[in-house]
Amino acid sequence: QVQLVESGGGLVQAGGSLRLSCAASGRTFSSYTMGWFRQAPGKERELVAAILGSRGTTHYADSVKGRFTVSRDNADNTVYLQMNSLKPEDTAVYYCAADLSKRLIFPGRRMNDYDYWGQGTQVTVSS
């Protein structure tokens, strides 16, 4: 059983930065694949970034490459999403998720592979 607690969302002007945090329970956190997803009003939930538990390999949506960075602190059971150069189109509810299983096909990139989800945190970027 894994619990995820998110923090760091808020209101920011375009061009600004935010850092989201997700604190996770679990004794084998370092083996989890951790993902960040977002969902804007009227749109489907989409993968933003993921970091794999095996080698720390990261994946990013094309829309955030070069602006967002996902990282993890295994000693603190926490995953982060550093968001720079924010745009109004980044406005969404952001969710942290954990995948506890070893995946062979597109690990960390398929929403249905994730086992646990946080409650979501609102990020609003004004123009």
mmCIF file with all atom_site columns, C-alpha atoms in Angstrom:
data_model
loop_
_atom_site.group_PDB
_atom_site.id
_atom_site.type_symbol
_atom_site.label_atom_id
_atom_site.label_alt_id
_atom_site.label_comp_id
_atom_site.label_asym_id
_atom_site.label_entity_id
_atom_site.label_seq_id
_atom_site.pdbx_PDB_ins_code
_atom_site.Cartn_x
_atom_site.Cartn_y
_atom_site.Cartn_z
_atom_site.occupancy
_atom_site.B_iso_or_equiv
_atom_site.pdbx_formal_charge
_atom_site.auth_seq_id
_atom_site.auth_comp_id
_atom_site.auth_asym_id
_atom_site.auth_atom_id
_atom_site.pdbx_PDB_model_num
ATOM 1   C CA . GLN A 1 1   ? 0.000   0.000  0.000   1.00 0.00 ? 1   GLN A CA 1
ATOM 2   C CA . VAL A 1 2   ? 1.395   3.356  -1.100  1.00 0.00 ? 2   VAL A CA 1
ATOM 3   C CA . GLN A 1 3   ? 0.201   6.839  -0.206  1.00 0.00 ? 3   GLN A CA 1
ATOM 4   C CA . LEU A 1 4   ? 1.168   9.919  -2.199  1.00 0.00 ? 4   LEU A CA 1
ATOM 5   C CA . VAL A 1 5   ? 0.966   13.473 -0.880  1.00 0.00 ? 5   VAL A CA 1
ATOM 6   C CA . GLU A 1 6   ? 1.477   16.370 -3.296  1.00 0.00 ? 6   GLU A CA 1
ATOM 7   C CA . SER A 1 7   ? 2.364   19.988 -2.637  1.00 0.00 ? 7   SER A CA 1
ATOM 8   C CA . GLY A 1 8   ? 3.691   23.071 -4.400  1.00 0.00 ? 8   GLY A CA 1
ATOM 9   C CA . GLY A 1 9   ? 0.855   24.051 -6.715  1.00 0.00 ? 9   GLY A CA 1
ATOM 10  C CA . GLY A 1 10  ? -0.385  27.605 -6.999  1.00 0.00 ? 10  GLY A CA 1
ATOM 11  C CA . LEU A 1 11  ? -0.820  30.672 -9.158  1.00 0.00 ? 11  LEU A CA 1
ATOM 12  C CA . VAL A 1 12  ? 2.093   32.016 -11.176 1.00 0.00 ? 12  VAL A CA 1
ATOM 13  C CA . GLN A 1 13  ? 2.621   34.487 -14.006 1.00 0.00 ? 13  GLN A CA 1
ATOM 14  C CA . ALA A 1 14  ? 3.660   33.299 -17.445 1.00 0.00 ? 14  ALA A CA 1
ATOM 15  C CA . GLY A 1 15  ? 7.418   32.836 -17.555 1.00 0.00 ? 15  GLY A CA 1
ATOM 16  C CA . GLY A 1 16  ? 7.598   32.013 -13.874 1.00 0.00 ? 16  GLY A CA 1
ATOM 17  C CA . SER A 1 17  ? 8.511   28.801 -12.081 1.00 0.00 ? 17  SER A CA 1
ATOM 18  C CA . LEU A 1 18  ? 7.006   26.332 -9.654  1.00 0.00 ? 18  LEU A CA 1
ATOM 19  C CA . ARG A 1 19  ? 8.323   23.188 -8.015  1.00 0.00 ? 19  ARG A CA 1
ATOM 20  C CA . LEU A 1 20  ? 5.910   20.385 -7.223  1.00 0.00 ? 20  LEU A CA 1
ATOM 21  C CA . SER A 1 21  ? 6.707   17.760 -4.609  1.00 0.00 ? 21  SER A CA 1
ATOM 22  C CA . CYS A 1 22  ? 5.244   14.306 -4.070  1.00 0.00 ? 22  CYS A CA 1
ATOM 23  C CA . ALA A 1 23  ? 6.028   12.476 -0.848  1.00 0.00 ? 23  ALA A CA 1
ATOM 24  C CA . ALA A 1 24  ? 5.523   8.723  -1.004  1.00 0.00 ? 24  ALA A CA 1
ATOM 25  C CA . SER A 1 25  ? 5.310   5.944  1.518   1.00 0.00 ? 25  SER A CA 1
ATOM 26  C CA . GLY A 1 26  ? 6.925   2.570  0.902   1.00 0.00 ? 26  GLY A CA 1
ATOM 27  C CA . ARG A 1 27  ? 10.124  0.812  1.910   1.00 0.00 ? 27  ARG A CA 1
ATOM 28  C CA . THR A 1 28  ? 11.123  0.124  -1.696  1.00 0.00 ? 28  THR A CA 1
ATOM 29  C CA . PHE A 1 29  ? 10.490  3.610  -3.068  1.00 0.00 ? 29  PHE A CA 1
ATOM 30  C CA . SER A 1 30  ? 13.708  3.546  -5.076  1.00 0.00 ? 30  SER A CA 1
ATOM 31  C CA . SER A 1 31  ? 12.280  0.764  -7.239  1.00 0.00 ? 31  SER A CA 1
ATOM 32  C CA . TYR A 1 32  ? 9.057   2.622  -8.098  1.00 0.00 ? 32  TYR A CA 1
ATOM 33  C CA . THR A 1 33  ? 8.505   4.359  -11.374 1.00 0.00 ? 33  THR A CA 1
ATOM 34  C CA . MET A 1 34  ? 7.109   7.795  -10.559 1.00 0.00 ? 34  MET A CA 1
ATOM 35  C CA . GLY A 1 35  ? 5.066   9.872  -12.964 1.00 0.00 ? 35  GLY A CA 1
ATOM 36  C CA . TRP A 1 36  ? 3.512   13.308 -13.202 1.00 0.00 ? 36  TRP A CA 1
ATOM 37  C CA . PHE A 1 37  ? 0.260   13.736 -15.107 1.00 0.00 ? 37  PHE A CA 1
ATOM 38  C CA . ARG A 1 38  ? -1.961  16.730 -15.691 1.00 0.00 ? 38  ARG A CA 1
ATOM 39  C CA . GLN A 1 39  ? -5.559  17.312 -16.664 1.00 0.00 ? 39  GLN A CA 1
ATOM 40  C CA . ALA A 1 40  ? -6.957  20.604 -17.894 1.00 0.00 ? 40  ALA A CA 1
ATOM 41  C CA . PRO A 1 41  ? -10.702 21.370 -17.948 1.00 0.00 ? 41  PRO A CA 1
ATOM 42  C CA . GLY A 1 42  ? -12.404 19.572 -20.815 1.00 0.00 ? 42  GLY A CA 1
ATOM 43  C CA . LYS A 1 43  ? -9.264  17.624 -21.723 1.00 0.00 ? 43  LYS A CA 1
ATOM 44  C CA . GLU A 1 44  ? -7.988  14.118 -21.066 1.00 0.00 ? 44  GLU A CA 1
ATOM 45  C CA . ARG A 1 45  ? -5.318  13.397 -18.504 1.00 0.00 ? 45  ARG A CA 1
ATOM 46  C CA . GLU A 1 46  ? -1.864  13.300 -20.078 1.00 0.00 ? 46  GLU A CA 1
ATOM 47  C CA . LEU A 1 47  ? 1.626   12.267 -19.048 1.00 0.00 ? 47  LEU A CA 1
ATOM 48  C CA . VAL A 1 48  ? 3.921   15.193 -18.292 1.00 0.00 ? 48  VAL A CA 1
ATOM 49  C CA . ALA A 1 49  ? 7.067   13.457 -17.045 1.00 0.00 ? 49  ALA A CA 1
ATOM 50  C CA . ALA A 1 50  ? 8.220   10.169 -15.559 1.00 0.00 ? 50  ALA A CA 1
ATOM 51  C CA . ILE A 1 51  ? 11.328  8.851  -13.863 1.00 0.00 ? 51  ILE A CA 1
ATOM 52  C CA . LEU A 1 52  ? 11.991  5.114  -13.838 1.00 0.00 ? 52  LEU A CA 1
ATOM 53  C CA . GLY A 1 53  ? 13.012  3.244  -10.730 1.00 0.00 ? 53  GLY A CA 1
ATOM 54  C CA . SER A 1 54  ? 15.486  0.985  -12.506 1.00 0.00 ? 54  SER A CA 1
ATOM 55  C CA . ARG A 1 55  ? 18.077  3.398  -13.885 1.00 0.00 ? 55  ARG A CA 1
ATOM 56  C CA . GLY A 1 56  ? 16.527  6.807  -13.267 1.00 0.00 ? 56  GLY A CA 1
ATOM 57  C CA . THR A 1 57  ? 15.719  7.216  -16.947 1.00 0.00 ? 57  THR A CA 1
ATOM 58  C CA . THR A 1 58  ? 13.353  10.127 -17.565 1.00 0.00 ? 58  THR A CA 1
ATOM 59  C CA . HIS A 1 59  ? 10.633  10.777 -20.121 1.00 0.00 ? 59  HIS A CA 1
ATOM 60  C CA . TYR A 1 60  ? 8.914   14.043 -20.978 1.00 0.00 ? 60  TYR A CA 1
ATOM 61  C CA . ALA A 1 61  ? 5.968   15.144 -23.019 1.00 0.00 ? 61  ALA A CA 1
ATOM 62  C CA . ASP A 1 62  ? 7.074   17.091 -26.076 1.00 0.00 ? 62  ASP A CA 1
ATOM 63  C CA . SER A 1 63  ? 5.195   20.128 -24.812 1.00 0.00 ? 63  SER A CA 1
ATOM 64  C CA . VAL A 1 64  ? 7.376   20.438 -21.690 1.00 0.00 ? 64  VAL A CA 1
ATOM 65  C CA . LYS A 1 65  ? 10.802  19.290 -22.902 1.00 0.00 ? 65  LYS A CA 1
ATOM 66  C CA . GLY A 1 66  ? 13.461  21.816 -22.003 1.00 0.00 ? 66  GLY A CA 1
ATOM 67  C CA . ARG A 1 67  ? 11.203  23.517 -19.453 1.00 0.00 ? 67  ARG A CA 1
ATOM 68  C CA . PHE A 1 68  ? 10.294  20.826 -16.898 1.00 0.00 ? 68  PHE A CA 1
ATOM 69  C CA . THR A 1 69  ? 12.610  18.519 -14.972 1.00 0.00 ? 69  THR A CA 1
ATOM 70  C CA . VAL A 1 70  ? 11.596  15.459 -12.958 1.00 0.00 ? 70  VAL A CA 1
ATOM 71  C CA . SER A 1 71  ? 13.894  14.199 -10.218 1.00 0.00 ? 71  SER A CA 1
ATOM 72  C CA . ARG A 1 72  ? 13.760  12.056 -7.109  1.00 0.00 ? 72  ARG A CA 1
ATOM 73  C CA . ASP A 1 73  ? 15.315  11.907 -3.670  1.00 0.00 ? 73  ASP A CA 1
ATOM 74  C CA . ASN A 1 74  ? 15.204  8.258  -2.664  1.00 0.00 ? 74  ASN A CA 1
ATOM 75  C CA . ALA A 1 75  ? 16.489  8.995  0.839   1.00 0.00 ? 75  ALA A CA 1
ATOM 76  C CA . ASP A 1 76  ? 13.427  11.191 1.419   1.00 0.00 ? 76  ASP A CA 1
ATOM 77  C CA . ASN A 1 77  ? 10.908  9.154  -0.625  1.00 0.00 ? 77  ASN A CA 1
ATOM 78  C CA . THR A 1 78  ? 10.083  12.236 -2.665  1.00 0.00 ? 78  THR A CA 1
ATOM 79  C CA . VAL A 1 79  ? 9.743   12.992 -6.361  1.00 0.00 ? 79  VAL A CA 1
ATOM 80  C CA . TYR A 1 80  ? 9.870   16.533 -7.730  1.00 0.00 ? 80  TYR A CA 1
ATOM 81  C CA . LEU A 1 81  ? 8.725   18.349 -10.825 1.00 0.00 ? 81  LEU A CA 1
ATOM 82  C CA . GLN A 1 82  ? 10.589  21.583 -11.474 1.00 0.00 ? 82  GLN A CA 1
ATOM 83  C CA . MET A 1 83  ? 8.557   23.704 -13.880 1.00 0.00 ? 83  MET A CA 1
ATOM 84  C CA . ASN A 1 84  ? 10.254  26.675 -15.540 1.00 0.00 ? 84  ASN A CA 1
ATOM 85  C CA . SER A 1 85  ? 9.157   29.101 -18.243 1.00 0.00 ? 85  SER A CA 1
ATOM 86  C CA . LEU A 1 86  ? 5.537   28.337 -17.472 1.00 0.00 ? 86  LEU A CA 1
ATOM 87  C CA . LYS A 1 87  ? 2.892   29.055 -20.084 1.00 0.00 ? 87  LYS A CA 1
ATOM 88  C CA . PRO A 1 88  ? -0.868  29.571 -19.728 1.00 0.00 ? 88  PRO A CA 1
ATOM 89  C CA . GLU A 1 89  ? -1.396  26.244 -21.501 1.00 0.00 ? 89  GLU A CA 1
ATOM 90  C CA . ASP A 1 90  ? 0.358   24.525 -18.577 1.00 0.00 ? 90  ASP A CA 1
ATOM 91  C CA . THR A 1 91  ? -2.656  25.347 -16.412 1.00 0.00 ? 91  THR A CA 1
ATOM 92  C CA . ALA A 1 92  ? -4.100  22.082 -15.099 1.00 0.00 ? 92  ALA A CA 1
ATOM 93  C CA . VAL A 1 93  ? -4.507  19.844 -12.105 1.00 0.00 ? 93  VAL A CA 1
ATOM 94  C CA . TYR A 1 94  ? -1.237  17.960 -11.692 1.00 0.00 ? 94  TYR A CA 1
ATOM 95  C CA . TYR A 1 95  ? -1.209  14.416 -10.319 1.00 0.00 ? 95  TYR A CA 1
ATOM 96  C CA . CYS A 1 96  ? 1.611   12.328 -8.917  1.00 0.00 ? 96  CYS A CA 1
ATOM 97  C CA . ALA A 1 97  ? 1.460   8.587  -9.583  1.00 0.00 ? 97  ALA A CA 1
ATOM 98  C CA . ALA A 1 98  ? 3.470   5.476  -8.712  1.00 0.00 ? 98  ALA A CA 1
ATOM 99  C CA . ASP A 1 99  ? 4.006   2.264  -10.662 1.00 0.00 ? 99  ASP A CA 1
ATOM 100 C CA . LEU A 1 100 ? 5.281   -0.539 -8.439  1.00 0.00 ? 100 LEU A CA 1
ATOM 101 C CA . SER A 1 101 ? 5.661   -3.173 -11.162 1.00 0.00 ? 101 SER A CA 1
ATOM 102 C CA . LYS A 1 102 ? 8.408   -3.948 -13.628 1.00 0.00 ? 102 LYS A CA 1
ATOM 103 C CA . ARG A 1 103 ? 7.192   -3.049 -17.103 1.00 0.00 ? 103 ARG A CA 1
ATOM 104 C CA . LEU A 1 104 ? 8.463   -4.315 -20.414 1.00 0.00 ? 104 LEU A CA 1
ATOM 105 C CA . ILE A 1 105 ? 6.478   -2.073 -22.771 1.00 0.00 ? 105 ILE A CA 1
ATOM 106 C CA . PHE A 1 106 ? 7.008   1.702  -22.659 1.00 0.00 ? 106 PHE A CA 1
ATOM 107 C CA . PRO A 1 107 ? 7.760   1.721  -18.914 1.00 0.00 ? 107 PRO A CA 1
ATOM 108 C CA . GLY A 1 108 ? 6.534   4.844  -17.144 1.00 0.00 ? 108 GLY A CA 1
ATOM 109 C CA . ARG A 1 109 ? 4.638   6.140  -20.158 1.00 0.00 ? 109 ARG A CA 1
ATOM 110 C CA . ARG A 1 110 ? 1.264   4.355  -20.000 1.00 0.00 ? 110 ARG A CA 1
ATOM 111 C CA . MET A 1 111 ? -1.309  5.822  -17.628 1.00 0.00 ? 111 MET A CA 1
ATOM 112 C CA . ASN A 1 112 ? -3.008  2.489  -16.929 1.00 0.00 ? 112 ASN A CA 1
ATOM 113 C CA . ASP A 1 113 ? 0.262   1.021  -15.642 1.00 0.00 ? 113 ASP A CA 1
ATOM 114 C CA . TYR A 1 114 ? 0.274   3.282  -12.578 1.00 0.00 ? 114 TYR A CA 1
ATOM 115 C CA . ASP A 1 115 ? -1.028  1.719  -9.369  1.00 0.00 ? 115 ASP A CA 1
ATOM 116 C CA . TYR A 1 116 ? -1.384  4.668  -6.988  1.00 0.00 ? 116 TYR A CA 1
ATOM 117 C CA . TRP A 1 117 ? -2.339  8.302  -7.422  1.00 0.00 ? 117 TRP A CA 1
ATOM 118 C CA . GLY A 1 118 ? -2.151  11.472 -5.398  1.00 0.00 ? 118 GLY A CA 1
ATOM 119 C CA . GLN A 1 119 ? -5.076  13.816 -4.866  1.00 0.00 ? 119 GLN A CA 1
ATOM 120 C CA . GLY A 1 120 ? -3.902  16.382 -7.403  1.00 0.00 ? 120 GLY A CA 1
ATOM 121 C CA . THR A 1 121 ? -2.668  19.942 -7.029  1.00 0.00 ? 121 THR A CA 1
ATOM 122 C CA . GLN A 1 122 ? -3.841  22.944 -9.048  1.00 0.00 ? 122 GLN A CA 1
ATOM 123 C CA . VAL A 1 123 ? -1.346  24.875 -11.159 1.00 0.00 ? 123 VAL A CA 1
ATOM 124 C CA . THR A 1 124 ? -2.626  28.082 -12.726 1.00 0.00 ? 124 THR A CA 1
ATOM 125 C CA . VAL A 1 125 ? -0.493  30.180 -15.074 1.00 0.00 ? 125 VAL A CA 1
ATOM 126 C CA . SER A 1 126 ? -1.766  33.644 -15.920 1.00 0.00 ? 126 SER A CA 1
ATOM 127 C CA . SER A 1 127 ? -0.840  35.587 -19.041 1.00 0.00 ? 127 SER A CA 1
#
